[in-house]
Coordinates of C-alpha atoms in Angstrom, one line a residue:
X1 CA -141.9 -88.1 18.0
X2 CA -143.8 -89.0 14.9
X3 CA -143.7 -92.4 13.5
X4 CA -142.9 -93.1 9.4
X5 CA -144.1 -96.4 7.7
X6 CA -140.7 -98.3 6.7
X7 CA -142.3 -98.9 2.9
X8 CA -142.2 -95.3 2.4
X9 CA -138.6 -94.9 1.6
X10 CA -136.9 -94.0 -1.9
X11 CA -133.4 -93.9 -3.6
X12 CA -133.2 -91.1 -6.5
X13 CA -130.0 -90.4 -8.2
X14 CA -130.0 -86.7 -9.4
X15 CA -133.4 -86.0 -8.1
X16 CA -134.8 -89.2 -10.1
X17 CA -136.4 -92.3 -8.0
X18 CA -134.4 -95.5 -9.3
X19 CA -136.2 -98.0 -6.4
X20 CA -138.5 -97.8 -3.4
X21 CA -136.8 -99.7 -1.1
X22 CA -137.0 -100.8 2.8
X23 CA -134.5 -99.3 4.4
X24 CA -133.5 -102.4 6.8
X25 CA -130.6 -100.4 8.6
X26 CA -129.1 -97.5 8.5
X27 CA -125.6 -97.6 10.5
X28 CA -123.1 -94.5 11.3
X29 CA -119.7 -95.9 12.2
X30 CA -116.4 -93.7 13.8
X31 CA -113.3 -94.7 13.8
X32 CA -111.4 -93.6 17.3
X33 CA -107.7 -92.2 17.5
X34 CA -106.3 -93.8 20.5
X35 CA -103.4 -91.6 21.7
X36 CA -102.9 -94.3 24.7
X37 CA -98.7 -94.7 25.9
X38 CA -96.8 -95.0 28.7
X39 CA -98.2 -92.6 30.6
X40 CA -101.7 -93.7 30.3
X41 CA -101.1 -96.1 33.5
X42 CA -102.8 -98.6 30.9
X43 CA -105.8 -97.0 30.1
X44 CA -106.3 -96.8 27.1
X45 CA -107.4 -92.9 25.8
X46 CA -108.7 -91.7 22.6
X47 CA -109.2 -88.1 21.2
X48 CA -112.4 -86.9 21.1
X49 CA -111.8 -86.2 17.5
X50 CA -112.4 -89.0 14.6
X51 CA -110.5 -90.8 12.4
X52 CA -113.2 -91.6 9.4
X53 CA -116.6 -91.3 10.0
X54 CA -119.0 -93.7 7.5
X55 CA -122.9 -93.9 7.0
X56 CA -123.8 -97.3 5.7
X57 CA -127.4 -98.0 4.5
X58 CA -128.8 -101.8 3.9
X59 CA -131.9 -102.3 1.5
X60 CA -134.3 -104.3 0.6
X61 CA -137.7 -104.1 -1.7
X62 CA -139.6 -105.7 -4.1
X63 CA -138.1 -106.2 -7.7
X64 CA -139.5 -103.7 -10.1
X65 CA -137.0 -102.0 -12.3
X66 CA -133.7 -103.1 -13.4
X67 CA -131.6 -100.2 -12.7
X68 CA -129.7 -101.6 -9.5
X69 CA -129.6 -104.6 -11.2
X70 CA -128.2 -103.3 -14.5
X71 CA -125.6 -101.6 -12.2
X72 CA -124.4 -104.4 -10.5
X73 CA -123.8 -106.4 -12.9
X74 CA -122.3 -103.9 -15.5
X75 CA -118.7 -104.9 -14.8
X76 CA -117.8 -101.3 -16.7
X77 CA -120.3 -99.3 -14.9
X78 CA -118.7 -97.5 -11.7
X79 CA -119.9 -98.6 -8.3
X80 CA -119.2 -95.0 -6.9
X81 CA -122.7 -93.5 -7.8
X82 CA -123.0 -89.8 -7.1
X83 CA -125.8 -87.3 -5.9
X84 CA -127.9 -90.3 -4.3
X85 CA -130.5 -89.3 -2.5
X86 CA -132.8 -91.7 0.6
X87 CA -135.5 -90.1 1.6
X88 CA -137.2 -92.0 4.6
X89 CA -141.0 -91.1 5.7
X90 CA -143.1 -89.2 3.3
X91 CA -140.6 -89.6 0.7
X92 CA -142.7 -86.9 -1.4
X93 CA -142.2 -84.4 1.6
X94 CA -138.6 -85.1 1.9
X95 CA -138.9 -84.6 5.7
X96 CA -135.8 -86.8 6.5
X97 CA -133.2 -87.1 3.7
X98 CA -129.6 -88.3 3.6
X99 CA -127.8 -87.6 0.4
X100 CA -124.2 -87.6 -0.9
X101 CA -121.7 -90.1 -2.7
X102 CA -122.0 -94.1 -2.2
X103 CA -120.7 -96.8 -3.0
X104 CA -122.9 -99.4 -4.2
X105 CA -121.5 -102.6 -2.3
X106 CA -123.3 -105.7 -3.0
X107 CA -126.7 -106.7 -4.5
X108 CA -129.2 -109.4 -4.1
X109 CA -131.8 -110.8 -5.5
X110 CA -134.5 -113.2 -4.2
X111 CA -137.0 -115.3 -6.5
X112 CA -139.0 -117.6 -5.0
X113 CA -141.2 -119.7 -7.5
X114 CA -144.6 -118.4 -5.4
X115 CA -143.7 -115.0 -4.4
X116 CA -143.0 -111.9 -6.0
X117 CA -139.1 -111.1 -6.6
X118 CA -137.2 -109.4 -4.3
X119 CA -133.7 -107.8 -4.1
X120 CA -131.5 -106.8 -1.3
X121 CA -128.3 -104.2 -1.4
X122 CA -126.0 -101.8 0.4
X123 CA -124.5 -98.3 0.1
X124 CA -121.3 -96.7 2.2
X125 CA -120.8 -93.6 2.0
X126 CA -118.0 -92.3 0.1
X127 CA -116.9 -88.5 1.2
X128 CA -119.4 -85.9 3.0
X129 CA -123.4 -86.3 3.3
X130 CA -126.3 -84.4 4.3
X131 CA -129.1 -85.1 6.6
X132 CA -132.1 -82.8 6.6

């Protein structure tokens, strides 16, 4: 299995980069449909299908553009931002994407007096994705 550098990851929105970031986690999370009663001799028993199924992804990277910044903080500007795109790896080959609709849940930032500044956010997915 090859092996990517975690400082080569980007977020573009329509096919434009708006930060390199650090991807710290990526999570997928089900949600179970538990069909357990009275005939389950208390067992409990779930379907194999899922309720909701949600890809959460938790950033961090060096500050260098205002545009998550100018988002968060926008109180008008909508946190559901479409067509985002995280390309992990060679982010110029695009050799593992995930892209769809997110929510842009929180952001962060860090300055220290003798360091260089630094944010940290998150996105949840909002509807379908793609992972190539």
């Amino acid at each position: 299995m090859a092996k990517n550098a975690g400082r080569l990851a980007v977020v573009s929105k329509a096919g434009t980069p708006i930060a390199g970031v650090k991807v710290s986690t990526i999570k997928w999370a089900a949600e179970s449909i538990d069909v357990t009663d009275k005939d389950s001799a208390g067992i409990t028993e779930l379907l194999a299908a899922v309720a909701s199924q949600q890809i959460t992804l938790s950033c961090e990277g060096v500050y260098s553009s205002p545009v998550l910044r100018d988002i968060a903080f926008d109180t008008a500007a909508s946190k559901l931002l479409t067509d985002l795109t995280f390309k992990f790896g060679d982010a110029l080959a695009a050799k593992d994407t995930v892209a769809g609709n997110f929510f842009f849940a929180n952001y962060e930032e860090g300055n220290p007096h003798d360091d260089a500044s630094t944010f940290t956010c998150e996105f949840q997915s909002s509807g379908t994705w793609t992972h190539s």
